[in-house]
GROMACS .gro file of C-alpha atoms in nm:
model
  322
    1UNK     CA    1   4.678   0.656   3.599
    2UNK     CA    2   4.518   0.941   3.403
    3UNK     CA    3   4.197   0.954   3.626
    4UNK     CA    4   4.373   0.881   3.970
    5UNK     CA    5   4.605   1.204   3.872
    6UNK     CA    6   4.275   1.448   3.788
    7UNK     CA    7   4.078   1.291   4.100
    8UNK     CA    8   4.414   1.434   4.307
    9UNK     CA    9   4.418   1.712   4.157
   10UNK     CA   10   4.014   1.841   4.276
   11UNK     CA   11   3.857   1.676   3.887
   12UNK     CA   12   3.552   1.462   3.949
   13UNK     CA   13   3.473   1.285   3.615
   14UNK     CA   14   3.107   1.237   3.584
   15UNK     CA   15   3.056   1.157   3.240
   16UNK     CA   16   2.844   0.893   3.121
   17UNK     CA   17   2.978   0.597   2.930
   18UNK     CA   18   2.971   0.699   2.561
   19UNK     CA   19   3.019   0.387   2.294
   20UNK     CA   20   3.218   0.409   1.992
   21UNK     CA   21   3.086   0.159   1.770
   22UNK     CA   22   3.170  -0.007   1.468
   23UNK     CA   23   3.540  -0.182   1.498
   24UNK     CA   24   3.419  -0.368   1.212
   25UNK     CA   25   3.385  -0.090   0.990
   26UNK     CA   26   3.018  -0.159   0.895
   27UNK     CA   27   2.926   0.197   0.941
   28UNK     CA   28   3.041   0.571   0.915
   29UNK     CA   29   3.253   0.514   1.183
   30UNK     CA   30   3.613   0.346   1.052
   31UNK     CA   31   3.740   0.090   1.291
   32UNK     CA   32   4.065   0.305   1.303
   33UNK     CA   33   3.879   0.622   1.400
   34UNK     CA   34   3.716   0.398   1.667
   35UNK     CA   35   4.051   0.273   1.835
   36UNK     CA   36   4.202   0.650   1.803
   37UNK     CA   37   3.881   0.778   1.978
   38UNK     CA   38   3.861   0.489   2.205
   39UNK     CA   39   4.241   0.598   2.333
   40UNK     CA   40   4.225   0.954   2.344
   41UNK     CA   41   3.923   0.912   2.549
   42UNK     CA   42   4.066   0.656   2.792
   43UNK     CA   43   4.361   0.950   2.803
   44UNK     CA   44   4.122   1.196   2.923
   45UNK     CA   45   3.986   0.944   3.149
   46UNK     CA   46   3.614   0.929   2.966
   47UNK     CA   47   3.492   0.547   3.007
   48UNK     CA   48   3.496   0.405   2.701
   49UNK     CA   49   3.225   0.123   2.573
   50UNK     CA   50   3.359  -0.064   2.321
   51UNK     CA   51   3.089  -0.265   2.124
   52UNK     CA   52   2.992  -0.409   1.768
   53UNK     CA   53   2.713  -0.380   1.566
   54UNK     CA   54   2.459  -0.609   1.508
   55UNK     CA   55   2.563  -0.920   1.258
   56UNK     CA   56   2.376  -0.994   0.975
   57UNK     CA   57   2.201  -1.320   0.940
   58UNK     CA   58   2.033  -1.368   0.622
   59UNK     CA   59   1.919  -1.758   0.646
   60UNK     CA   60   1.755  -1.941   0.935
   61UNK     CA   61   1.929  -2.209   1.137
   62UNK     CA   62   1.948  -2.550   0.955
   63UNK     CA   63   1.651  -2.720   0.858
   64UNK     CA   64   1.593  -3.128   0.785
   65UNK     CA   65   1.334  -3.203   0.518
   66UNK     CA   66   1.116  -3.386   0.845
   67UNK     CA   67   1.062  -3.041   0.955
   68UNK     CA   68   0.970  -2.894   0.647
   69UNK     CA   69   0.558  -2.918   0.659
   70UNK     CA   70   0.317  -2.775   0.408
   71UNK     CA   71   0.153  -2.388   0.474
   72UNK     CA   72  -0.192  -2.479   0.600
   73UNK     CA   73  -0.475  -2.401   0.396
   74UNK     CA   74  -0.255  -2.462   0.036
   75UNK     CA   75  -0.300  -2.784  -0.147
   76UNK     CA   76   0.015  -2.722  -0.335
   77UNK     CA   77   0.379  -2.642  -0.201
   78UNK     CA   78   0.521  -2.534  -0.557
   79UNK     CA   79   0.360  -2.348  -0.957
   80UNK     CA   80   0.576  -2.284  -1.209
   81UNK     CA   81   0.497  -2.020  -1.453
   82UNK     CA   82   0.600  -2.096  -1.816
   83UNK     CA   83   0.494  -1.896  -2.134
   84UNK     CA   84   0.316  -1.545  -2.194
   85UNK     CA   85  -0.034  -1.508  -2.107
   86UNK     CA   86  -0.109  -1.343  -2.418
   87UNK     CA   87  -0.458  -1.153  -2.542
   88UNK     CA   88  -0.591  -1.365  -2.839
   89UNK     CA   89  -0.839  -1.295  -3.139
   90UNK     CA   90  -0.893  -0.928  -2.986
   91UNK     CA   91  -0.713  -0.602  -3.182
   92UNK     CA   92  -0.515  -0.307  -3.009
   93UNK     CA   93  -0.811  -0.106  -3.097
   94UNK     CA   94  -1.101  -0.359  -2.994
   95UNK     CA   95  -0.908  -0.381  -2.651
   96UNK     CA   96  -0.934  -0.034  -2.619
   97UNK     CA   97  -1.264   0.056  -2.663
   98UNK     CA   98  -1.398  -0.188  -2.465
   99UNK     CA   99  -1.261   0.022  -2.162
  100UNK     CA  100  -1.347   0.376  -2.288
  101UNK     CA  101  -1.690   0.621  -2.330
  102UNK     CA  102  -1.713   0.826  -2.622
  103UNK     CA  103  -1.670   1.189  -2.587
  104UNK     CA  104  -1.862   1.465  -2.743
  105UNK     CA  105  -1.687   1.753  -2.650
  106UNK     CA  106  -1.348   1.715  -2.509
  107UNK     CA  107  -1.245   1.947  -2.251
  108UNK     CA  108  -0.985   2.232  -2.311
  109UNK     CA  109  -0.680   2.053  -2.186
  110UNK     CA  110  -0.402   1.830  -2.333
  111UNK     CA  111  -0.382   1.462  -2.363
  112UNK     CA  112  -0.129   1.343  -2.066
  113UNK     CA  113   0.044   1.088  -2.312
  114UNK     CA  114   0.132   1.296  -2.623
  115UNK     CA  115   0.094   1.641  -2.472
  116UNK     CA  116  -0.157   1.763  -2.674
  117UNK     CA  117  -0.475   1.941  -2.706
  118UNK     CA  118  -0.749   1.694  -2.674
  119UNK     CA  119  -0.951   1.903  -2.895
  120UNK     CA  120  -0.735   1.865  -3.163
  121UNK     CA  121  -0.551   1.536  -3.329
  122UNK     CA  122  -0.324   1.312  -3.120
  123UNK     CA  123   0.056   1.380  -3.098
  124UNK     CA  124   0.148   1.029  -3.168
  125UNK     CA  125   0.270   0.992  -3.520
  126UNK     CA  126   0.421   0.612  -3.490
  127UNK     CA  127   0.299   0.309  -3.711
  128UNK     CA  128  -0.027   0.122  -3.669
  129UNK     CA  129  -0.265   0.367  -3.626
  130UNK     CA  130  -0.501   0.520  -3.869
  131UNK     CA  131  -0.678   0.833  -3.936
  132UNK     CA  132  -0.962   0.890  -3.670
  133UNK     CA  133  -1.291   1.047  -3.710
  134UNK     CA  134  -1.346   1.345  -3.489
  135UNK     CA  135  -1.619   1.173  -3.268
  136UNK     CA  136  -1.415   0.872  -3.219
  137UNK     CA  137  -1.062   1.054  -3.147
  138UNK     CA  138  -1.102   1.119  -2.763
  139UNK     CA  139  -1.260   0.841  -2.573
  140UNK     CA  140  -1.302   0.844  -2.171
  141UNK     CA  141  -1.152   0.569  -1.939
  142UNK     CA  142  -1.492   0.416  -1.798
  143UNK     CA  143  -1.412   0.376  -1.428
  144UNK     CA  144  -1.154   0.646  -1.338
  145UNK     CA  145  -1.255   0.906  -1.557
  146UNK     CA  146  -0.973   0.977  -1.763
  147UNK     CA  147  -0.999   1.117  -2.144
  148UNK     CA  148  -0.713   1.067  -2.368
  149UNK     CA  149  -0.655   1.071  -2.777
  150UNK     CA  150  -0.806   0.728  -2.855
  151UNK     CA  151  -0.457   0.670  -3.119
  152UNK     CA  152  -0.278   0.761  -2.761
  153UNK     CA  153  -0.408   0.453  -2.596
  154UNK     CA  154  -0.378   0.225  -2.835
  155UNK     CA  155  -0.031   0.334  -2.896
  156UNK     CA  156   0.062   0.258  -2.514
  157UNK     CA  157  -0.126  -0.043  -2.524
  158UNK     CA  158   0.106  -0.159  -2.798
  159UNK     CA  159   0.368  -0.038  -2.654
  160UNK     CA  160   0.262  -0.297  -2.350
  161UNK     CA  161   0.238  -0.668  -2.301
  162UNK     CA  162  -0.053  -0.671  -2.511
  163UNK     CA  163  -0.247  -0.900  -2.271
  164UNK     CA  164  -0.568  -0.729  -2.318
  165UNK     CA  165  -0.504  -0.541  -1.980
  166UNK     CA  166  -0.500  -0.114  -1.965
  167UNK     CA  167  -0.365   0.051  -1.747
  168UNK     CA  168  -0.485   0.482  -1.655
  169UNK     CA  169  -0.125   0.655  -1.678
  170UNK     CA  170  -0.271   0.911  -1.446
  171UNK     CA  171  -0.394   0.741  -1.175
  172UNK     CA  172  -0.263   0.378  -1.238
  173UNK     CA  173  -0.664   0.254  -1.245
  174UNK     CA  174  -0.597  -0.129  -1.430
  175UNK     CA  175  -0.859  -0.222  -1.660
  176UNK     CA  176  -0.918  -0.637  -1.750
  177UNK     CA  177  -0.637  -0.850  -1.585
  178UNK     CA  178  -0.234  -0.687  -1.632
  179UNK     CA  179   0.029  -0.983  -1.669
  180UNK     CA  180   0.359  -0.892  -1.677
  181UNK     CA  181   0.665  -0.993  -1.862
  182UNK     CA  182   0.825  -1.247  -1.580
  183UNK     CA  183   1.056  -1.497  -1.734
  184UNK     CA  184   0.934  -1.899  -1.703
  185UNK     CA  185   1.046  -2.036  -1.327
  186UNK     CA  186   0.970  -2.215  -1.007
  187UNK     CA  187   0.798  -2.040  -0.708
  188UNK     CA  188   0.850  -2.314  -0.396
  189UNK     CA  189   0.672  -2.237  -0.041
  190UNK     CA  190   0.632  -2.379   0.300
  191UNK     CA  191   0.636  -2.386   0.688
  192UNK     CA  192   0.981  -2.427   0.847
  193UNK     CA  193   0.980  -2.464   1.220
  194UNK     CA  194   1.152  -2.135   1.344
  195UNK     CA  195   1.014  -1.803   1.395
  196UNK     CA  196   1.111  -1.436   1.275
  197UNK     CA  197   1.209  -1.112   1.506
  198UNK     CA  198   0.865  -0.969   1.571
  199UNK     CA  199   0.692  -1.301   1.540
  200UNK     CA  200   0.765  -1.481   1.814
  201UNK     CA  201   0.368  -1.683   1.824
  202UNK     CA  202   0.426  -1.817   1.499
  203UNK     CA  203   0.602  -2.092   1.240
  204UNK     CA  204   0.789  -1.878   0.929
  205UNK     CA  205   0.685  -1.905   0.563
  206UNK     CA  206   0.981  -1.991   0.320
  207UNK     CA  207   0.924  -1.885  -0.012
  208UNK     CA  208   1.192  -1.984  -0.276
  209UNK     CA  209   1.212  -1.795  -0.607
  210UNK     CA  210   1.400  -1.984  -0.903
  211UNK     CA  211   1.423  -1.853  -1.267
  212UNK     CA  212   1.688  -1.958  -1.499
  213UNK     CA  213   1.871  -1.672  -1.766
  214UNK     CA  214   1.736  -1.738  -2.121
  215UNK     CA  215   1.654  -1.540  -2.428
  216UNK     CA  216   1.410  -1.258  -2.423
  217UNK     CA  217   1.102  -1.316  -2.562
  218UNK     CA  218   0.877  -1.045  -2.727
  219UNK     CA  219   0.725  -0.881  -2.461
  220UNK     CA  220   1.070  -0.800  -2.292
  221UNK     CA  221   1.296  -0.510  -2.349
  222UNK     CA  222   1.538  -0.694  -2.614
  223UNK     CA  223   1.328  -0.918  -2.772
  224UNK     CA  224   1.582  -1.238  -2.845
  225UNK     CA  225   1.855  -1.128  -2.653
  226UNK     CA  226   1.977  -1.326  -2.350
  227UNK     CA  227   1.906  -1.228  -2.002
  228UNK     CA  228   2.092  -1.285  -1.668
  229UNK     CA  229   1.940  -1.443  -1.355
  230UNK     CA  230   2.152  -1.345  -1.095
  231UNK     CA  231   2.112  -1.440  -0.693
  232UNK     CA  232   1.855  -1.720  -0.785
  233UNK     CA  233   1.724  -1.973  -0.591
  234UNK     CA  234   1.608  -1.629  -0.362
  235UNK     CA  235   1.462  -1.719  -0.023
  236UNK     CA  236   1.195  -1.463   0.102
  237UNK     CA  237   1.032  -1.519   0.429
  238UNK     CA  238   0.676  -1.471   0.567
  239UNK     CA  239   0.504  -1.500   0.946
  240UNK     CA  240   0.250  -1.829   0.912
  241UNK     CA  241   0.025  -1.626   1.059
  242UNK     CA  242  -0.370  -1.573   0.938
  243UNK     CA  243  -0.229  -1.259   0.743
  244UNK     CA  244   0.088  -1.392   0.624
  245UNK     CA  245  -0.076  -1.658   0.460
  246UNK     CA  246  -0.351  -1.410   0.332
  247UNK     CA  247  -0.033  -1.234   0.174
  248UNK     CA  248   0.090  -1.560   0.025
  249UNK     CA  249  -0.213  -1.639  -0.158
  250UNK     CA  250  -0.239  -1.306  -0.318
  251UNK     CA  251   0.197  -1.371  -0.418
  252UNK     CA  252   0.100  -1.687  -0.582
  253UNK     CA  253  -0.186  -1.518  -0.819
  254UNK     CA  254   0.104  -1.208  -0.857
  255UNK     CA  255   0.348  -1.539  -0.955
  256UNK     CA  256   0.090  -1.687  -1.183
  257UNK     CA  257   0.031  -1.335  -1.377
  258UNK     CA  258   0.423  -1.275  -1.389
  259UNK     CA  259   0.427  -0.937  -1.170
  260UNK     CA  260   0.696  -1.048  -0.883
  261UNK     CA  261   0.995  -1.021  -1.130
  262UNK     CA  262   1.037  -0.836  -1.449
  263UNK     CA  263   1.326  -0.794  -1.714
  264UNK     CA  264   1.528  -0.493  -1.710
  265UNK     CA  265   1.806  -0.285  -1.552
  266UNK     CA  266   1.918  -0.358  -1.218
  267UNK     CA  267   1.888  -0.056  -0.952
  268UNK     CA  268   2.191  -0.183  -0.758
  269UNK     CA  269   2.412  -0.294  -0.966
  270UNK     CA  270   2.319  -0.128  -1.295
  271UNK     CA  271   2.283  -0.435  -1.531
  272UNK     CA  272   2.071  -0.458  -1.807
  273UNK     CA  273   1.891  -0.733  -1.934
  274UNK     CA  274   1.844  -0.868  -1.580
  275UNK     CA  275   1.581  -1.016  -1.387
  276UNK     CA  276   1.501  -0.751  -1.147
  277UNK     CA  277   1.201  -0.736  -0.874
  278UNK     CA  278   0.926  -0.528  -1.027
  279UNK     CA  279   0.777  -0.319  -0.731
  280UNK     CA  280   0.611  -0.599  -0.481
  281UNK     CA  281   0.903  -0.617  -0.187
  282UNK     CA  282   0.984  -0.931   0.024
  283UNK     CA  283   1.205  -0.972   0.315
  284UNK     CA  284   1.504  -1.166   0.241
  285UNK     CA  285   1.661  -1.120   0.545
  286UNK     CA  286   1.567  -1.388   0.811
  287UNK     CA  287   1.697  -1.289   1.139
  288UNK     CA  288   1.811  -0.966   1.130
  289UNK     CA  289   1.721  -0.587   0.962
  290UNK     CA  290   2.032  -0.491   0.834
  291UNK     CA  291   1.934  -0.442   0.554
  292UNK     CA  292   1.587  -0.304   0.575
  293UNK     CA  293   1.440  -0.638   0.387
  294UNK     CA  294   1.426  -0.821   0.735
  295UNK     CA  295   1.236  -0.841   1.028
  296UNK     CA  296   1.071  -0.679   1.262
  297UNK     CA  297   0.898  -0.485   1.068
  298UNK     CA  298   0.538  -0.456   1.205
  299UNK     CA  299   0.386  -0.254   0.865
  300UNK     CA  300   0.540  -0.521   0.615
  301UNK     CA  301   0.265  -0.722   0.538
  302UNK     CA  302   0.005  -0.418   0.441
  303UNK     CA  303   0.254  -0.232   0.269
  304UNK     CA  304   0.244  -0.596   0.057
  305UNK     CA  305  -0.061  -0.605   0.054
  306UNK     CA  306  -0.075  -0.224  -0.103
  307UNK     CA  307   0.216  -0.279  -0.339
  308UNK     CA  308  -0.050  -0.607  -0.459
  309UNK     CA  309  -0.360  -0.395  -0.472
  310UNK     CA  310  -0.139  -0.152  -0.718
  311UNK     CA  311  -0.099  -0.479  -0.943
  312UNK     CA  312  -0.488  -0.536  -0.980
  313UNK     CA  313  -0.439  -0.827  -0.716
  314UNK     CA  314  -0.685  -0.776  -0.452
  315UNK     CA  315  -0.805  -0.991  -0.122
  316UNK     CA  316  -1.150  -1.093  -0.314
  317UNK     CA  317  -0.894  -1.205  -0.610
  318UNK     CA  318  -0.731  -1.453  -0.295
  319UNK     CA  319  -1.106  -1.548  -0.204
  320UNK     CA  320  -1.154  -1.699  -0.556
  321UNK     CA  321  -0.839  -1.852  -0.562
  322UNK     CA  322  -0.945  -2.059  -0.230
   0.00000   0.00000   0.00000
């Protein structure tokens, strides 16, 4: 034997046990590197620690509808969202100067949406917009500050969902209440009887996701051209804890002003004209972190409720929802 041969010949191995990981090949390390390693070392009498990684689990154990019990504090286990919440009676223009100051002077720098002087006309050249007056070409965003070419605005608010929502492109201030452009679905939720890594006081909070593919309607990317739904029903999951249901709340008003999903181009698999999630994240990952969208992960639930509060969706908006 390899280390009965160096103990005879004066050798005294004290090396700690190192593990080679991964026979799998989940990681950098390829299973086959791992067995050649694992046998040179065992050559050179190292102690070898074989061991796997982690395994995935994505869904909780099985669940009977008996155990299935509404989240406390919700009247409702299910809302379905259906057509476009659309800004009626009101014009581009109207909209926009019900959120802007006038301007006398405007300051010596350039409009952040065309790129030009603010002193002198706007950049944008496009359709729908005519000739301003100079005291009425530069108008300033009431709460944030903000001055842009008033034909600028109105331009991006066309450009928009037109839901009499505007939205600073500087600092991201939302003025009125921004919908999105989520396509009509089912949003299920309730307590199932099993708790998540990190949460062991608690019941979890199933949430499942269900849109359909259809045709795109005019305030998506391709107006009239189909859309895929892929990976729907999605099951996200939440600790039914005082904050996760705080978090909840504030999902369903996100749900009911279409912001969890949007239409576009998926990031992972490069798709267009997909139903993609549109910048509020959710753990889909029940018992395990694999992934990085499971648990634990002790700063989840503000980081939700930050990624909300960037939507307009605050905790006084989940106080008048109660």
């Amino acid at each position: 034997h390899p280390e009965m041969m160096m103990r005879r010949m004066g050798f005294v191995t004290c090396v700690p046990t190192v593990p080679v990981k991964n026979l799998n090949g989940s990681s950098p390390v390829h299973p086959a590197l791992a067995g050649i390693t694992g046998i040179l070392m065992s050559a050179a009498a190292l102690p070898v620690c074989l061991t796997r990684p982690p395994k995935l689990v994505l869904h909780p154990p099985p669940v009977s509808k008996s155990d299935v019990k509404p989240v406390p504090g919700f009247g409702h286990c299910c809302k379905k969202t259906t057509k476009k919440q659309a800004c009626k009676g009101k014009t581009p223009e109207e909209v926009v100067k019900k959120y802007l100051q006038k301007v006398k002077s405007p300051p010596e720098e350039d409009c952040t949406i065309c790129m030009e002087p603010l002193g002198g006309p706007s950049g944008y050249k496009g359709p729908g917009v005519g000739p301003m007056s100079r005291a009425e070409s530069v108008g300033r965003l009431a709460q944030c500050g903000h001055q842009y070419h008033f034909q600028c605005l109105v331009a991006m608010y066309n450009n928009g969902n037109k839901d009499g929502s505007l939205q600073c492109p500087t600092c991201k201030t939302i003025y009125g209440v921004k919908t999105g452009n989520q396509p009509a679905g089912k949003m299920e939720y309730h307590v199932i009887p099993h708790s998540l890594p990190g949460h062991p006081d608690c019941k979890t909070i199933r949430i499942i996701y269900n849109i359909p593919p259809g045709l795109q309607g005019p305030e998506h990317p391709n107006p009239g051209k189909p859309f895929t739904a892929r990976g729907f029903p999605r099951h996200c999951y939440l600790p039914d804890s005082e904050k996760g249901r705080k978090v909840l709340r504030l999902l369903l008003i996100a749900w009911d002003r279409r912001l969890i999903f949007s239409v576009g181009t998926s990031s992972t698999t490069g798709e267009s004209d997909t139903v993609i999630w549109n910048e509020v994240h959710h753990k889909t990952e029940f018992g395990s972190n694999l992934t990085g969208h499971g648990f634990p992960d002790p700063g989840h639930l503000d980081n939700v409720l930050e990624e909300l509060r960037a939507q307009g969706i605050t905790e006084e908006d989940g106080l008048m929802e109660k």
